[in-house]
Coordinates of N, CA and C in Angstrom, one line a residue:
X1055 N 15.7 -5.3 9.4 CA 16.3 -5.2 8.1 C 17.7 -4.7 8.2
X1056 N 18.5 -5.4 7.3 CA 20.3 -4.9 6.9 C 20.1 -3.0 6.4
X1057 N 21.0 -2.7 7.3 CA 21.3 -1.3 6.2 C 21.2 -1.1 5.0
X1058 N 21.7 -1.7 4.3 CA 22.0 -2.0 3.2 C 21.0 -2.1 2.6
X1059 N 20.1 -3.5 2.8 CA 18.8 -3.9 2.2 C 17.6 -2.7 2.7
X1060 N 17.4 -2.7 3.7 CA 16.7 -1.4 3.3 C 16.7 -0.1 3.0
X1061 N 18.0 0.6 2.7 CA 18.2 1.8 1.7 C 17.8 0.9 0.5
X1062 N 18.0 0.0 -0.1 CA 17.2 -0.6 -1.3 C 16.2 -0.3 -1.5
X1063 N 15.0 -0.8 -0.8 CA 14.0 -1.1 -0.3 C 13.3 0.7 -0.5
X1064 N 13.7 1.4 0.2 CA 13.6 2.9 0.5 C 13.4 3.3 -0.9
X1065 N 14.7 2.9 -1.5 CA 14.9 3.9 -2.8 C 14.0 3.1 -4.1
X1066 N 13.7 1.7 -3.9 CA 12.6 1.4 -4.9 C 11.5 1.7 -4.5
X1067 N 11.0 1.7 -3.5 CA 9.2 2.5 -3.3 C 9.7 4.3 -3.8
X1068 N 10.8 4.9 -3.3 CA 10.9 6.5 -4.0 C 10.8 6.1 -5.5
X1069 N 12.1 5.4 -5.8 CA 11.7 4.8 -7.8 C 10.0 5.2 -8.0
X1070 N 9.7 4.2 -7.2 CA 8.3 3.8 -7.6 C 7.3 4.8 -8.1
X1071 N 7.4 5.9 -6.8 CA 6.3 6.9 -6.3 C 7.0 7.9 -7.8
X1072 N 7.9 8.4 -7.6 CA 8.5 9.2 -9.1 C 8.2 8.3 -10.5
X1073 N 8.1 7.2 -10.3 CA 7.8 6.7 -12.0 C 6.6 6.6 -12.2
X1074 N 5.8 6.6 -10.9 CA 4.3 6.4 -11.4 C 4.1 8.5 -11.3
X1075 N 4.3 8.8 -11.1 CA 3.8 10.2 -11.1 C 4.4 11.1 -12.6
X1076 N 5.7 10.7 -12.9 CA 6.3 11.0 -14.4 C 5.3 10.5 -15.1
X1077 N 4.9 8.6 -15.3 CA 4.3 8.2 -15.9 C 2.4 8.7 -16.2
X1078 N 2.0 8.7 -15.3 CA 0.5 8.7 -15.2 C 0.1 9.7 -13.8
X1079 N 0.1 11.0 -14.1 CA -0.7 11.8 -13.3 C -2.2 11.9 -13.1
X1080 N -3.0 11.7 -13.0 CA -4.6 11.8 -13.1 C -5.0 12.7 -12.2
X1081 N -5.8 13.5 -13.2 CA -6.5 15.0 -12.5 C -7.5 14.6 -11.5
X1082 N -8.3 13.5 -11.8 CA -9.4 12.9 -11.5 C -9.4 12.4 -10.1
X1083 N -10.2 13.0 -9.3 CA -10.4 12.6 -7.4 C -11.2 11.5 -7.7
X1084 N -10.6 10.1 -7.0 CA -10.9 8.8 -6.8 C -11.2 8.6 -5.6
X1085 N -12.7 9.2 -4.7 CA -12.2 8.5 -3.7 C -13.2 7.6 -3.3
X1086 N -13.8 7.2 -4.1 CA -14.9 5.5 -4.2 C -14.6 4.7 -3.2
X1087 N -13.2 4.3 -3.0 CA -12.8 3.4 -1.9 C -13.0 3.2 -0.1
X1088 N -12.9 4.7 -0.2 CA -13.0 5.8 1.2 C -14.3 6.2 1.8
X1089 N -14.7 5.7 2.3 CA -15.6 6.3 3.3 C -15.6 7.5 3.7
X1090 N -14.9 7.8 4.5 CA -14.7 9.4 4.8 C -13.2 9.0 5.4
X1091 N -11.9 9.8 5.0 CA -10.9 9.8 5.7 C -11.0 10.4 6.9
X1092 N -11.7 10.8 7.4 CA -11.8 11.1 9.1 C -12.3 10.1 9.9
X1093 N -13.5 9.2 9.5 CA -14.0 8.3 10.3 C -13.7 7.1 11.4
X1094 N -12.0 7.0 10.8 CA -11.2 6.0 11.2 C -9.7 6.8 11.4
X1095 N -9.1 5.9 12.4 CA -7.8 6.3 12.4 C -6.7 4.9 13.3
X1096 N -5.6 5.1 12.8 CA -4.8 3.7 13.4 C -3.7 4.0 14.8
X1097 N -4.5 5.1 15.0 CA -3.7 5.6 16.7 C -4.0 4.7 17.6
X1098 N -3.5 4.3 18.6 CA -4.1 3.9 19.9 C -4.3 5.1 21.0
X1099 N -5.4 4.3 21.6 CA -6.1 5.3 22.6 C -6.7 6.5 22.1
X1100 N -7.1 6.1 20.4 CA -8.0 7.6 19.8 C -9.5 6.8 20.0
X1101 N -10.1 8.4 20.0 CA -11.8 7.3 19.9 C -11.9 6.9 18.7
X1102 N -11.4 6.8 17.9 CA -11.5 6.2 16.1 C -10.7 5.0 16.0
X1103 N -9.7 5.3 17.0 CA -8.4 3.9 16.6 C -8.7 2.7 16.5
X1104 N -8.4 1.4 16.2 CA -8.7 -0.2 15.9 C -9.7 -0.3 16.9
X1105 N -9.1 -0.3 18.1 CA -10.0 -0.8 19.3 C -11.5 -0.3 19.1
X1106 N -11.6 0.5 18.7 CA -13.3 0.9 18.5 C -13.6 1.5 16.8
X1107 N -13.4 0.4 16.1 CA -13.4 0.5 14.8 C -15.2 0.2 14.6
X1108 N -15.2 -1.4 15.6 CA -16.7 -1.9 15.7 C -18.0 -1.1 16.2
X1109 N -17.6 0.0 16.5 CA -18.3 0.9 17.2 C -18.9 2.0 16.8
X1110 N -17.9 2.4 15.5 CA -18.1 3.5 14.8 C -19.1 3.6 13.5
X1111 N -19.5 2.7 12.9 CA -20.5 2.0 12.5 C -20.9 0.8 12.6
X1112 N -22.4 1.0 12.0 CA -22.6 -0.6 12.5 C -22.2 -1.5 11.2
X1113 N -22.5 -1.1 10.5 CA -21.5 -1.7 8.5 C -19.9 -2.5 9.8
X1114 N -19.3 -2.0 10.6 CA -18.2 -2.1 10.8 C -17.8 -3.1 11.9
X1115 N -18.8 -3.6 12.5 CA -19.4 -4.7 13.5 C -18.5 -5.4 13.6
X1116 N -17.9 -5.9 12.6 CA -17.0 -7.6 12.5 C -15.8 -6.8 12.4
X1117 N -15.0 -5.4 12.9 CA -14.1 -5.1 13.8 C -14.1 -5.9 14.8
X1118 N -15.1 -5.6 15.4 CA -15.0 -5.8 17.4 C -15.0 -7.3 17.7
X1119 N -15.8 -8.1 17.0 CA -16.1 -9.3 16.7 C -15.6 -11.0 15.9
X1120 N -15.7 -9.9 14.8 CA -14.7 -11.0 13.8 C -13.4 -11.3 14.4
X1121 N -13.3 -12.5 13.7 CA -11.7 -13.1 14.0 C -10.8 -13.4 12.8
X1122 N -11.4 -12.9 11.8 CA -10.6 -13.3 10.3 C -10.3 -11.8 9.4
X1123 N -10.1 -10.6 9.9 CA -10.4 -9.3 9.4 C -9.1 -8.5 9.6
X1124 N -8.6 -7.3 8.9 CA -7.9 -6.5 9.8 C -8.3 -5.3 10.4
X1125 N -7.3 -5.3 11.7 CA -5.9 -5.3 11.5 C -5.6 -6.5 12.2
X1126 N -4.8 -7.3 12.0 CA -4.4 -9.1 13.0 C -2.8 -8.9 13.5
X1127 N -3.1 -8.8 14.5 CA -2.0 -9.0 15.1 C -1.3 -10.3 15.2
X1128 N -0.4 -10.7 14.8 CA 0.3 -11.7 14.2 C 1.1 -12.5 15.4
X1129 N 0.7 -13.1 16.1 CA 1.3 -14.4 17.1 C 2.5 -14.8 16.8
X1130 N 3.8 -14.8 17.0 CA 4.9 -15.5 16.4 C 4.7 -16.8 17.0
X1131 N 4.4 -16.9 18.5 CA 4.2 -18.5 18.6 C 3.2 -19.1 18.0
X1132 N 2.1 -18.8 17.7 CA 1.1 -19.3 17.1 C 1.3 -19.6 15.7
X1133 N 1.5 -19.1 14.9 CA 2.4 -19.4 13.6 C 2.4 -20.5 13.1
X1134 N 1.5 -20.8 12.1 CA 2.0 -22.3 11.6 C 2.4 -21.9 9.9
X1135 N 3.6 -22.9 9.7 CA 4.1 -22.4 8.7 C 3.2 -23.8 7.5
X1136 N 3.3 -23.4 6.4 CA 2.7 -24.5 5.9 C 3.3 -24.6 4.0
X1137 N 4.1 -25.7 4.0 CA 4.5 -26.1 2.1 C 3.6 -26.0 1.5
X1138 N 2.3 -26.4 1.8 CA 1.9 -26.7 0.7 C 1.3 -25.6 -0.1
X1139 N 1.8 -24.4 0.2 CA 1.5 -22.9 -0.7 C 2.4 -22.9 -1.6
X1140 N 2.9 -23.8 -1.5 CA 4.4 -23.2 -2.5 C 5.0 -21.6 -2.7
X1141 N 6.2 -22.0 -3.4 CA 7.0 -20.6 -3.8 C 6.6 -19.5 -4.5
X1142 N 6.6 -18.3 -3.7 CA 6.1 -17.3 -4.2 C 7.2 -16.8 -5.0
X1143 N 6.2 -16.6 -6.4 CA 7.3 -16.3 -7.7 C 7.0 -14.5 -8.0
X1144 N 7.6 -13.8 -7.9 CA 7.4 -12.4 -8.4 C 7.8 -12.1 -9.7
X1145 N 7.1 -11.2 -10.5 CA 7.6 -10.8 -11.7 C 7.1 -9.6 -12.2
X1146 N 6.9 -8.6 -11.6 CA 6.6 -7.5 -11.7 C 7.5 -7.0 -13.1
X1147 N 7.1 -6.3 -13.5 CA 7.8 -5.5 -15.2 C 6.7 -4.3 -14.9
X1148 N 7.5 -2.6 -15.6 CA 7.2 -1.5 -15.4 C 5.4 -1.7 -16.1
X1149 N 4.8 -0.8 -15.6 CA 3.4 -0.6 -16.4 C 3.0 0.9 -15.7
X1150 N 2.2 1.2 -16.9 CA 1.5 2.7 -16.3 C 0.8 2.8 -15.0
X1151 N 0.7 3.2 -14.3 CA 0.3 3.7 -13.2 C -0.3 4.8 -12.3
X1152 N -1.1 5.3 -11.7 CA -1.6 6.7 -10.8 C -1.1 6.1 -9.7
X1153 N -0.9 7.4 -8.5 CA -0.7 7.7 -7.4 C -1.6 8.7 -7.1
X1154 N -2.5 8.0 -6.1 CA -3.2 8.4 -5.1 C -3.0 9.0 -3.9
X1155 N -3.5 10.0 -3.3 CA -4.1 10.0 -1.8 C -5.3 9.8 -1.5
X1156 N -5.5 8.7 -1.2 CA -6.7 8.5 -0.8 C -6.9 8.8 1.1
X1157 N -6.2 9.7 1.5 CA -6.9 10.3 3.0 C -6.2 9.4 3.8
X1158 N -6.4 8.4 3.9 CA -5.8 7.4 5.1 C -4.5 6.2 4.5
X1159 N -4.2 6.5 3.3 CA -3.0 5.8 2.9 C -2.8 6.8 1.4
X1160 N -1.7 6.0 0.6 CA -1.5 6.5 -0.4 C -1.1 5.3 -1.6
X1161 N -1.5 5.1 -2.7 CA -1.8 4.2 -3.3 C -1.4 4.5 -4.7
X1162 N -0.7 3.8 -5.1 CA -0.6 3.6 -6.7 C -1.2 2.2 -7.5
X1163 N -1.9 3.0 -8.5 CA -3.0 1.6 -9.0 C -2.4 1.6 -10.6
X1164 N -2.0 0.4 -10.8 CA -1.4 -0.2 -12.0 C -2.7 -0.2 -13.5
X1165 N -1.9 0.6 -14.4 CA -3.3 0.4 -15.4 C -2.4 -0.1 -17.1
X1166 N -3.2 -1.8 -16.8 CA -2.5 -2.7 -17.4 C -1.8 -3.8 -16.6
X1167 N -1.4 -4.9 -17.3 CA -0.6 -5.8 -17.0 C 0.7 -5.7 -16.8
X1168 N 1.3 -6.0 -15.1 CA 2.2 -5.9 -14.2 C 3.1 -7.2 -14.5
X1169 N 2.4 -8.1 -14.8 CA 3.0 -9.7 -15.0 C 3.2 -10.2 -16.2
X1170 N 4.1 -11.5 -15.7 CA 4.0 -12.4 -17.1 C 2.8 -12.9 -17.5
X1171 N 2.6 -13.2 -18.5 CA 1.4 -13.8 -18.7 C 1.6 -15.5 -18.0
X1172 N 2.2 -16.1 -18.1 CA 2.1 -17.4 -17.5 C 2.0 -17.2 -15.5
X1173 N 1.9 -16.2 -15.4 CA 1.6 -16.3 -14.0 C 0.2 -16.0 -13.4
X1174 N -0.8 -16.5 -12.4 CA -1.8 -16.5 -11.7 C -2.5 -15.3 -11.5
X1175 N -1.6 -14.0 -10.6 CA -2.3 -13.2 -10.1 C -1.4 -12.0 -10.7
X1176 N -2.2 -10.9 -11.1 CA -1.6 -10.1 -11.6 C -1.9 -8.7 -10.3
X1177 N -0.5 -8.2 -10.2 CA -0.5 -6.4 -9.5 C -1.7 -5.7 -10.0
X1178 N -2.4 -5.5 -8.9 CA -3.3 -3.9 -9.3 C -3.1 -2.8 -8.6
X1179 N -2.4 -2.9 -7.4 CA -2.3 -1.9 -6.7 C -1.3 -2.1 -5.5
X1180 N -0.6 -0.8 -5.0 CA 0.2 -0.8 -3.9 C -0.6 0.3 -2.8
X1181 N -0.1 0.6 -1.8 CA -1.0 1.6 -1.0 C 0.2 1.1 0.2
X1182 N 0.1 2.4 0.9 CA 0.9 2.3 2.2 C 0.0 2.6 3.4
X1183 N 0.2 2.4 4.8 CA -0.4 2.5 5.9 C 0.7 3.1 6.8
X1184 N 0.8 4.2 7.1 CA 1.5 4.8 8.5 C 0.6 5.2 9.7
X1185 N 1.1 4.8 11.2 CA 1.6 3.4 11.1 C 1.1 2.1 10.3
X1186 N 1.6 1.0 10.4 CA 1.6 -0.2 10.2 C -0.5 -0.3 10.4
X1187 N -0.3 -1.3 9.8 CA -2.3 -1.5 9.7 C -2.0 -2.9 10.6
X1188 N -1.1 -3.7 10.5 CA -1.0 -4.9 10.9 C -0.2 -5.1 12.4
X1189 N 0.2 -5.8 13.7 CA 1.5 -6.1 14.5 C 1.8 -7.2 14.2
X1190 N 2.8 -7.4 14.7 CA 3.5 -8.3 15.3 C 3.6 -8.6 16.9
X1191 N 3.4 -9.5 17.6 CA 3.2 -9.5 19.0 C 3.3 -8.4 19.6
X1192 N 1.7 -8.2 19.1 CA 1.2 -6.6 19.4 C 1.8 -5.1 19.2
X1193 N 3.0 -5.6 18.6 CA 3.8 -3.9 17.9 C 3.4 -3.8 16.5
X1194 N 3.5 -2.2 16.7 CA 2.8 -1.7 15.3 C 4.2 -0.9 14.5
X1195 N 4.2 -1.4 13.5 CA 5.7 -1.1 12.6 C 5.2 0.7 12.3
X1196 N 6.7 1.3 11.7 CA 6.3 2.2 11.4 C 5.5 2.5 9.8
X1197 N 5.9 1.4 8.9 CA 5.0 1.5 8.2 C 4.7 -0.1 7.4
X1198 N 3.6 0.1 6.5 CA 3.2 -1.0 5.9 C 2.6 -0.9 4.5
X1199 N 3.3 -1.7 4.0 CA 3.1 -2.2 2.5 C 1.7 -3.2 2.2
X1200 N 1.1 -2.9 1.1 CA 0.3 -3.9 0.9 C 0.2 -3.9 -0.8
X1201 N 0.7 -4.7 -1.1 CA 0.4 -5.2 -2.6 C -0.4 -6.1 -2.9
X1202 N -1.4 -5.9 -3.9 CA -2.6 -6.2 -4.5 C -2.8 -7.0 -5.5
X1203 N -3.1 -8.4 -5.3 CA -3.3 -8.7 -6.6 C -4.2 -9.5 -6.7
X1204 N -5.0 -10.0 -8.3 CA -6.3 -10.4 -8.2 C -5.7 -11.4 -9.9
X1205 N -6.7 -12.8 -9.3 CA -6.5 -13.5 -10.0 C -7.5 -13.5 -11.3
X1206 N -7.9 -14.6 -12.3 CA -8.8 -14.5 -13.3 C -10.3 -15.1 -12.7
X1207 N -9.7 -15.5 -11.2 CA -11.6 -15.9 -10.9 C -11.9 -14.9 -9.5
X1208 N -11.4 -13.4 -9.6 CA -11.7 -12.3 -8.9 C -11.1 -12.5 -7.6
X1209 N -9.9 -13.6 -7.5 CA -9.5 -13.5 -6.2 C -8.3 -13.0 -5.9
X1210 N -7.9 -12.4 -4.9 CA -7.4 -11.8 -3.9 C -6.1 -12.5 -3.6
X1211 N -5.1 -11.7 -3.7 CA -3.6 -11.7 -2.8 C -2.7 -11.2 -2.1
X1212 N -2.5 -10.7 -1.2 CA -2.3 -9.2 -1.0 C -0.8 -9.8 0.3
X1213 N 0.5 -9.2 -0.5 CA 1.9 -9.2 -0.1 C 1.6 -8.0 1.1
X1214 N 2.0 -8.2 2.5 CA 2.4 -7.4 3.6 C 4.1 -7.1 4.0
X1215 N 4.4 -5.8 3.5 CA 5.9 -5.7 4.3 C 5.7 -4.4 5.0
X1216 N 6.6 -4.7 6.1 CA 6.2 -3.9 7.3 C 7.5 -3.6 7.3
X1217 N 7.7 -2.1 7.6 CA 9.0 -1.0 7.7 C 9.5 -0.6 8.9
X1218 N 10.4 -0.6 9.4 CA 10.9 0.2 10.5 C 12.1 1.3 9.7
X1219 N 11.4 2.1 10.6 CA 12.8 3.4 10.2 C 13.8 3.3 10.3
X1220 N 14.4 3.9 10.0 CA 15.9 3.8 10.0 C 16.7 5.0 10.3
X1221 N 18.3 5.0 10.1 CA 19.0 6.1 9.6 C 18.6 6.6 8.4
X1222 N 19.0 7.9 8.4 CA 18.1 8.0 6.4 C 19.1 7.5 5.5
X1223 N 18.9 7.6 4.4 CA 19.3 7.0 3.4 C 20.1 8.3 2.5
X1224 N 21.2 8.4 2.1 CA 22.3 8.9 1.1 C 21.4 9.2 0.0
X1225 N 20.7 8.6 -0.7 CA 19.9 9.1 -1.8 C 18.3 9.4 -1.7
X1226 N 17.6 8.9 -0.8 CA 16.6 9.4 0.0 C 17.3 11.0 0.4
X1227 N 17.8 11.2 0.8 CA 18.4 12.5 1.1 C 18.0 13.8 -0.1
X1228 N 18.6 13.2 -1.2 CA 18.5 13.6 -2.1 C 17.1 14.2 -3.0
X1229 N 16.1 13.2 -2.3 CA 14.9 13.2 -3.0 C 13.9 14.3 -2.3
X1230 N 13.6 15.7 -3.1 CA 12.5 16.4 -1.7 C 11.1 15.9 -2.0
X1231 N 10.6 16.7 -1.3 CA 8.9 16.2 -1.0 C 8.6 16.8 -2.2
X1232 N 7.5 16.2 -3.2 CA 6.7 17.3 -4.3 C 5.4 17.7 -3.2
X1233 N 5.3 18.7 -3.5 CA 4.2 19.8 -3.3 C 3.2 19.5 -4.4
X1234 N 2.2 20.7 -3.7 CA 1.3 20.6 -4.7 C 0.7 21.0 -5.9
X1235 N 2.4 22.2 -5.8 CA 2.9 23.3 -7.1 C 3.5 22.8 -7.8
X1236 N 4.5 21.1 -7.5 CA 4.9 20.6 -8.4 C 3.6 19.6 -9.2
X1237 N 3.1 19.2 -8.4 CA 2.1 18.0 -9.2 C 1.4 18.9 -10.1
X1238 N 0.8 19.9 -9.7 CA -0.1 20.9 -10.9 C 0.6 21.0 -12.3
X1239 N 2.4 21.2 -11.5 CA 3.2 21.5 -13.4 C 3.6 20.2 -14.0
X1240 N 3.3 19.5 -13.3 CA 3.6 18.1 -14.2 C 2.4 17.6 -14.5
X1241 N 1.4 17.9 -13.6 CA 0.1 17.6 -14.9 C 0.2 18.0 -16.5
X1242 N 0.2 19.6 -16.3 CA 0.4 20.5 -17.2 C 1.5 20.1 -18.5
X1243 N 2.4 19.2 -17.6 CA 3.5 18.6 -18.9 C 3.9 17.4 -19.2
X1244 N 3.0 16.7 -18.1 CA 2.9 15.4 -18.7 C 1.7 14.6 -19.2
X1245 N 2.0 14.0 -20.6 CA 0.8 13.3 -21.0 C -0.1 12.2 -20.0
X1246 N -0.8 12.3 -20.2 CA -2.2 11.4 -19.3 C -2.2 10.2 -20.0
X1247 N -1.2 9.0 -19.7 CA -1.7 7.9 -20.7 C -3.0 6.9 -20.6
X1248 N -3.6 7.4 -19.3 CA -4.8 7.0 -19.2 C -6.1 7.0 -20.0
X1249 N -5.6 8.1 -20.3 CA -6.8 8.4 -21.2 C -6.7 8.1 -22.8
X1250 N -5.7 7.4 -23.1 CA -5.7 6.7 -24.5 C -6.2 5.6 -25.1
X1251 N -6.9 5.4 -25.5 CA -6.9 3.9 -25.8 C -6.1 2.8 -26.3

């Protein structure tokens, strides 16, 4: 990625993470999705890491096995590109939102409609993976995007962008870490639109 384009990039996921946390704080521990955030991990050479995902339970089998699962390491020669998917059209518009920790990523889940209505698959969620969940001829980025979307017959879409670090960024600079003394006072002062009907 251009300098340029990814300070972009940088400062709309920071946008992001600050407007969903202004917007929609939730007191409420979500962590349904998770298994146990210890059980797994995306190091190499850990006893938990990919290579012995299949191992660690048996629920988890079609790691070691499967060939259609992640994490896929992505062949550039193997690669077939194909038209007849056509053009991916985006149209994301602001909507309410939580930010998550869910233990092994971090996730903001959209509550409401993210899209036009004349379009197929609507946003439900973003979540990040450090490192990368996915390679590229066998390298693991430093990080990875996954955007979520689900159509009207329960199916599945999910955008991958994979990050390399960079120099930092001039307005990243700017931005500090919230704590966990900040989130508690912005609970405290900001409304929950979750919970409205």
């Amino acid at each position: 990625m251009g300098g340029r384009r990814s300070s972009s990039v940088y400062r709309d996921i920071v946008c992001l993470i600050i407007f969903s946390l202004l917007t929609a704080i939730n007191a409420e521990d979500h962590n349904s999705e998770v298994d146990d955030e210890h059980e797994f991990t995306y190091l190499k050479n850990s006893s938990k890491g990919p290579e012995h995902w299949g191992s660690l339970k048996k629920e988890w089998k079609l790691c070691s096995v499967g060939k259609f699962q992640s994490p896929i390491n992505i062949i550039e020669e193997k690669v077939l590109v194909s038209s007849k998917t056509g053009t991916l059209r985006r149209n994301h518009k602001p909507a309410h939102a939580v930010l998550r920790n869910r233990g092994h990523d971090v996730m903001v889940e959209w509550n409401g409609d993210t899209m036009g209505t004349n379009l197929t698959y609507n946003l439900l969620q973003c979540h990040w993976h450090m490192p990368s969940e996915h390679t590229i001829n066998g390298r693991r980025y430093d990080l990875e995007m996954h955007m979520v979307h689900r159509n009207s017959q329960e199916k599945l879409a999910v955008i991958a962008i994979l990050y390399d670090l960079g120099r930092s960024d001039p307005f990243l600079d700017k931005v500090g870490t919230i704590s966990k003394e900040q989130i508690a006072t912005l609970k405290k002062i900001v409304h929950d639109v979750s919970s409205v009907n």
